[in-house]
Short mmCIF file of C-alpha atoms and ligand atoms in Angstrom, two decimals:
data_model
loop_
_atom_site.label_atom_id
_atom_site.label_comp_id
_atom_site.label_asym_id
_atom_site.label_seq_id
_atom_site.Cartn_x
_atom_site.Cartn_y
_atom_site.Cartn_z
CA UNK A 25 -9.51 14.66 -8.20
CA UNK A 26 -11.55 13.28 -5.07
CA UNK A 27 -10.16 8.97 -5.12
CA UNK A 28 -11.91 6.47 -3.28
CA UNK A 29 -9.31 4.57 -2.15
CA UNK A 30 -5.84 5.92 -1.75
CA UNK A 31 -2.78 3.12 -1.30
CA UNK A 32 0.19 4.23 0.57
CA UNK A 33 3.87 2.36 0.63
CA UNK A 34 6.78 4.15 2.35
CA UNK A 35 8.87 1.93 -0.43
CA UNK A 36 7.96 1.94 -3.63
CA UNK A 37 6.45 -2.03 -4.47
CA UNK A 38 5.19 -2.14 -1.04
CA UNK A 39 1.35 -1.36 -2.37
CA UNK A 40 2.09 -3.93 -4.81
CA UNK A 41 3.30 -6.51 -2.30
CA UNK A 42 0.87 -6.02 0.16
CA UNK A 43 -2.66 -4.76 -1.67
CA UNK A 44 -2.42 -4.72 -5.53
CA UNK A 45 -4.89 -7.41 -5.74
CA UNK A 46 -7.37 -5.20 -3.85
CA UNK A 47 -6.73 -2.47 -6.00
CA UNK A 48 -6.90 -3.82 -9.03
CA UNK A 49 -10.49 -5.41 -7.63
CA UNK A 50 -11.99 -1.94 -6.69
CA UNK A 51 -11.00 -0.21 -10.09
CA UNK A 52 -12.62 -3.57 -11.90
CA UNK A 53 -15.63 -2.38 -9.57
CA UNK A 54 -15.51 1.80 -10.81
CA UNK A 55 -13.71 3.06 -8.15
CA UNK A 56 -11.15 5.33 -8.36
CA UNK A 57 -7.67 4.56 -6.81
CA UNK A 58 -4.21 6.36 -6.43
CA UNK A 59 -1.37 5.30 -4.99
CA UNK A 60 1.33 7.30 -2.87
CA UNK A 61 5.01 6.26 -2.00
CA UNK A 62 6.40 7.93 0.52
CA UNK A 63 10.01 7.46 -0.10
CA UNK A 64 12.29 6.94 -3.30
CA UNK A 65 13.47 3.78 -1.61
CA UNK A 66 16.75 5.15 -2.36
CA UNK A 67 18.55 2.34 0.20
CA UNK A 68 17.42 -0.69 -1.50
CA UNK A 69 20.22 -3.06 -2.02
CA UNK A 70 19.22 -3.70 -6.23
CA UNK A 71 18.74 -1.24 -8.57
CA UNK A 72 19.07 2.67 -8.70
CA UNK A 73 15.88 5.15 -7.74
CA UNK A 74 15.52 5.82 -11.65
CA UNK A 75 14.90 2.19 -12.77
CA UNK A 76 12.41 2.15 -9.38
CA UNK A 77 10.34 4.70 -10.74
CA UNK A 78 10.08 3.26 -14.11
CA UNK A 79 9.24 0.00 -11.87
CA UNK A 80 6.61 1.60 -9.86
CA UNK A 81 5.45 3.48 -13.33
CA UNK A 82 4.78 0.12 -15.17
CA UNK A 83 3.32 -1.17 -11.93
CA UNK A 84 0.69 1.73 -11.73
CA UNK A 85 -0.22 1.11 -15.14
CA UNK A 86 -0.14 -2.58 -14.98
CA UNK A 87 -2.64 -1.87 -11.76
CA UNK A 88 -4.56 0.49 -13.76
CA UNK A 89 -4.41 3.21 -10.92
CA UNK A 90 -5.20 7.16 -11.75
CA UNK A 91 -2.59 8.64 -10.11
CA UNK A 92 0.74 7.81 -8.42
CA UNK A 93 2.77 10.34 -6.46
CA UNK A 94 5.94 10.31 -4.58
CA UNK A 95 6.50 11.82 -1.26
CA UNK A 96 10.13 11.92 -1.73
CA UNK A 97 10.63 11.54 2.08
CA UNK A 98 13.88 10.32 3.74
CA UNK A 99 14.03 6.03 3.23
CA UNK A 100 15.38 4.52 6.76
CA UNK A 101 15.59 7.78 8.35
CA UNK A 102 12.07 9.33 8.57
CA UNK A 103 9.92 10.25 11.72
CA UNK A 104 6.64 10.01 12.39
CA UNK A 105 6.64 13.84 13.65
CA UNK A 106 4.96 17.48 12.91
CA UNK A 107 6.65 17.73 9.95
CA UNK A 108 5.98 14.26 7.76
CA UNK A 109 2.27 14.50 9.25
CA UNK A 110 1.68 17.44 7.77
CA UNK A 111 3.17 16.42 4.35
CA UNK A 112 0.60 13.34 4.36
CA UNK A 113 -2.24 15.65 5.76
CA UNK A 114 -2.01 17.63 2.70
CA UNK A 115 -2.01 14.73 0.73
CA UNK A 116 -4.91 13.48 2.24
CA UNK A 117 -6.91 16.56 2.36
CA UNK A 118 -6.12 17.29 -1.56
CA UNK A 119 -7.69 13.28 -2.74
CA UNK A 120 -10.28 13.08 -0.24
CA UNK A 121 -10.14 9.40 0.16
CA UNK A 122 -12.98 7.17 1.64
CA UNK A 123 -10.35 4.53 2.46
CA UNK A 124 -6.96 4.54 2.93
CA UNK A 125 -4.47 1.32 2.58
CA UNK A 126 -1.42 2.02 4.89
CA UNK A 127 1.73 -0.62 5.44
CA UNK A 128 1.28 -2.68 8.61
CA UNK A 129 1.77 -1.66 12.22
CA UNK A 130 4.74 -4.11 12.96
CA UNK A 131 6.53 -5.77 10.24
CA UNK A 132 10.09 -6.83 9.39
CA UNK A 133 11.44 -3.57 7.67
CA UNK A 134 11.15 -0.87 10.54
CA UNK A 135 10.07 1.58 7.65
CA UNK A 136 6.83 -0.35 7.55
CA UNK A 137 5.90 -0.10 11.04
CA UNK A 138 6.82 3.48 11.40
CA UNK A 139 5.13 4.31 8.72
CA UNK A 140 2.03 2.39 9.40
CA UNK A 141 1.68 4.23 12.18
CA UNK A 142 2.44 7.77 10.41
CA UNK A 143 -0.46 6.83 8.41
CA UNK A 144 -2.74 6.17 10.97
CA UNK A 145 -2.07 9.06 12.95
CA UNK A 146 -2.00 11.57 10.02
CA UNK A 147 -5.36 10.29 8.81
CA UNK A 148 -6.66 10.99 12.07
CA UNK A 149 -5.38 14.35 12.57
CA UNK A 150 -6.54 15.37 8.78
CA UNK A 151 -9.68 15.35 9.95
CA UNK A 152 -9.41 17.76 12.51
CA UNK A 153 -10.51 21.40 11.35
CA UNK A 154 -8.10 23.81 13.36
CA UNK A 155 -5.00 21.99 11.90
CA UNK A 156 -4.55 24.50 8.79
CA UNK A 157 -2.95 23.24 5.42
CA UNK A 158 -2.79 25.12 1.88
CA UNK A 159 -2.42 23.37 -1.26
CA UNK A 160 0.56 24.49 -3.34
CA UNK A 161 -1.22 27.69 -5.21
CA UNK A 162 -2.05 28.78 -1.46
CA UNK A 163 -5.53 28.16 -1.60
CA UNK A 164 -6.98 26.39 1.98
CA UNK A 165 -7.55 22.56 1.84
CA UNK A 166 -10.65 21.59 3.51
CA UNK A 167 -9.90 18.81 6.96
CA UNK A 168 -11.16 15.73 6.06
CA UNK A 169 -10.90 12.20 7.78
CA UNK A 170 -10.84 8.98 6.02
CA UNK A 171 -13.22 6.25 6.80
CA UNK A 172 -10.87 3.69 7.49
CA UNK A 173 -7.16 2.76 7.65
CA UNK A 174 -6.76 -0.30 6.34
CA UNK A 175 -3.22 -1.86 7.51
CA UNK A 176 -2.16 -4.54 4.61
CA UNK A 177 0.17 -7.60 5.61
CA UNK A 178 3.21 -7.41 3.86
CA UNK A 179 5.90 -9.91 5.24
CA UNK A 180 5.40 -10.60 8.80
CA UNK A 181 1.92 -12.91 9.64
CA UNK A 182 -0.99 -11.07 11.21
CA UNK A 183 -3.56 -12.71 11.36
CA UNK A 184 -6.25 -10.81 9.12
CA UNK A 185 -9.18 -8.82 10.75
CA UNK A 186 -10.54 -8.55 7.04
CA UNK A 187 -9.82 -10.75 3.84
CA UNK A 188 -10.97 -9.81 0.15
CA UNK A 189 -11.07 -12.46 -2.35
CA UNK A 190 -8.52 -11.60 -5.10
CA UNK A 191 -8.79 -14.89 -6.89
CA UNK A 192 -10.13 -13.53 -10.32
CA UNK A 193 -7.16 -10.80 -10.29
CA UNK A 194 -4.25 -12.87 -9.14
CA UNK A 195 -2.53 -13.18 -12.13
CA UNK A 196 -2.48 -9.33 -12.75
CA UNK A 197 -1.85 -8.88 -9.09
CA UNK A 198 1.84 -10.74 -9.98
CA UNK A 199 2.35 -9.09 -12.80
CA UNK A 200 2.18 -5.89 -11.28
CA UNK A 201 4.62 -7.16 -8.60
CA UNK A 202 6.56 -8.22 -11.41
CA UNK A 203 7.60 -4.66 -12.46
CA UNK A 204 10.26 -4.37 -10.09
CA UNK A 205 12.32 -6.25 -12.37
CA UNK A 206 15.60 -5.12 -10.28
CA UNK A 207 13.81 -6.39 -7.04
CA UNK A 208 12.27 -9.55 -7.04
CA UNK A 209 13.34 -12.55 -9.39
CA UNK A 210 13.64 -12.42 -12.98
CA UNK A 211 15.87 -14.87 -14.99
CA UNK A 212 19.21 -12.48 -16.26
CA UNK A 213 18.45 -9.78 -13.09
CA UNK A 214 21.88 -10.70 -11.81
CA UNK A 215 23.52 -7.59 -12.73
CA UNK A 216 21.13 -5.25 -10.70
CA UNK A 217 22.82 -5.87 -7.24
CA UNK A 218 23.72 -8.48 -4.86
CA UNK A 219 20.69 -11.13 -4.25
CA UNK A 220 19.10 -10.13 -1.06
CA UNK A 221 15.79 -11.61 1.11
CA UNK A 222 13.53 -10.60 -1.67
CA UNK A 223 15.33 -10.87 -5.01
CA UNK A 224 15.33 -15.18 -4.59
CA UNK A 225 12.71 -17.37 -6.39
CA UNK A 226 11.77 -18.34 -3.15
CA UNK A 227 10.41 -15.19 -2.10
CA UNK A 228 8.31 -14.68 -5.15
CA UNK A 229 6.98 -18.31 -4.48
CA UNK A 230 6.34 -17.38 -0.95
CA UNK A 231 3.95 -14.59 -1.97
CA UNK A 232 1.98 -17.05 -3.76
CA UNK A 233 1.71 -19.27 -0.94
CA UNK A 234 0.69 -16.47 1.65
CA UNK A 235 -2.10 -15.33 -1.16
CA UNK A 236 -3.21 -19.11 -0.97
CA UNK A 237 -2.97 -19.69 2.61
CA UNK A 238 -4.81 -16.38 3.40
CA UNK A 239 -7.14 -17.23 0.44
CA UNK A 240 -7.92 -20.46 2.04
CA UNK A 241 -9.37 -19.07 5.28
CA UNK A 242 -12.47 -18.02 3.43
CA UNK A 243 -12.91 -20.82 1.07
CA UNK A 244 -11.13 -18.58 -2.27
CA UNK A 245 -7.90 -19.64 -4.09
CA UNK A 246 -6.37 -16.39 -3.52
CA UNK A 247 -7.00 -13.48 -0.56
CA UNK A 248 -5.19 -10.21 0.57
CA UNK A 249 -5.87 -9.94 4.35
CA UNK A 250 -5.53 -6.71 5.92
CA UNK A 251 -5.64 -5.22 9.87
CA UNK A 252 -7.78 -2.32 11.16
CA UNK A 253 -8.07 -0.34 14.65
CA UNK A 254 -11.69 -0.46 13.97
CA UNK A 255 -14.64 -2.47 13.40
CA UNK A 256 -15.61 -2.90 9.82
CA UNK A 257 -19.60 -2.03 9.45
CA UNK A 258 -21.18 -4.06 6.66
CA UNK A 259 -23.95 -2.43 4.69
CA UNK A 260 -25.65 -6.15 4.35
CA UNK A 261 -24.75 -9.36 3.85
CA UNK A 262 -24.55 -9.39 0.52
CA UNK A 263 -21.11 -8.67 0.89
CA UNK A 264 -20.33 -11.79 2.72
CA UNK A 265 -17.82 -14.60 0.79
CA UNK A 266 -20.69 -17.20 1.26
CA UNK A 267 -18.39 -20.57 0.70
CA UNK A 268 -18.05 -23.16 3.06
CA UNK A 269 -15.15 -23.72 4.58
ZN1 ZN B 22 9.12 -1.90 1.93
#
């Protein structure tokens, strides 16, 4: 199946944290979207790697996405080397993706970072043809280089190169973060683990706020800002926000 847009997290509920509102947005609009952990986020604090995949499972279909896949790479302890490029080249070769959505470049986990830039580089060395991959049946996938990387912001501020209004899917946008029922907070979750940065109502309220705040900067109650290497080309204007702010 050739996707438009294909959303990578190295932990699972990272897509959801940082882009679900975009995704949901772009299958409202047709397209076709799948999402990609890279890691079984196996050394989160709450919860077990079971009840996360029935998270991220509810979460995809709360999101409505046609396809999610795990990676099943090492959580904490993964390089961005010959050997997990390749695993993401074949990935990226098999969906053919116009756009990909890749954790940020620096962030508070280290995961994100390094694997913000494992997605950057792979998609960039996907494209090139004398780097040979094979599917699983053996057969050759074809090189192919996405259009753009996308970076979303996930905890740490950047300030946005590029904001899409998500006002008119916030509410599934939280539900979908809602999922991870042993993560975030969820009246009677105080059995799952020990609370941690992300399990307090604060966070959850702190999402909101960010949506808001980056929201504001284009004149929308609610915006998911992202970061990219390179400039984004617009078609025509028509795809400007036009609000005044
Ligand atoms: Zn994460």
């Amino acid at each position: 199946m050739k996707l438009d847009i294909l959303a990578i997290g190295v932990h699972p509920d990272d897509v959801e944290l940082g882009c679900s509102g975009s995704i949901i947005n772009e299958i409202k609009n047709g397209k076709k979207v799948g999402v990609l952990d890279l890691t079984q986020g196996e050394l989160g604090s709450r919860g077990t790697i079971d009840t996360r995949y029935e998270e991220a499972a509810k979460a995809a279909m709360i999101m409505g996405v046609h396809l999610r896949e795990n990676l099943k790479i090492r959580d904490g302890f993964f390089k961005n080397d010959e050997e997990h490029q390749m695993q993401l080249i074949k990935v990226i070769r098999k969906y053919q993706p116009e756009i990909i959505f890749a954790n940020s470049l620096e962030d508070r986990h280290p995961d994100h970072g390094r694997a913000g830039k494992l997605i950057a580089d792979s998609s960039f060395l996907s494209g090139l043809l004398k780097i040979e991959t094979t599917d699983d049946q053996g057969k050759k996938l074809q090189a192919w280089k996405p259009k753009y990387v996308l970076h979303y912001i996930q905890d740490r501020y950047h300030e946005p190169d590029i904001i899409i209004d998500i006002s008119s899917v916030f509410e599934k946008r939280m539900e979908a973060i809602k999922s991870y029922t042993t993560q975030f907070y969820n009246p009677g979750n105080e059995d799952d683990g020990p609370q941690t940065y992300i399990s307090t109502p604060a966070f959850l309220e702190s999402i909101i706020a960010r949506a808001r705040m980056i929201g504001k900067k284009i004149g929308v109650e609610y915006g998911e800002g992202f970061n990219t290497e390179k400039n984004i080309g617009l078609r025509s204007l028509d795809s400007l926000v036009q609000i005044e702010t």
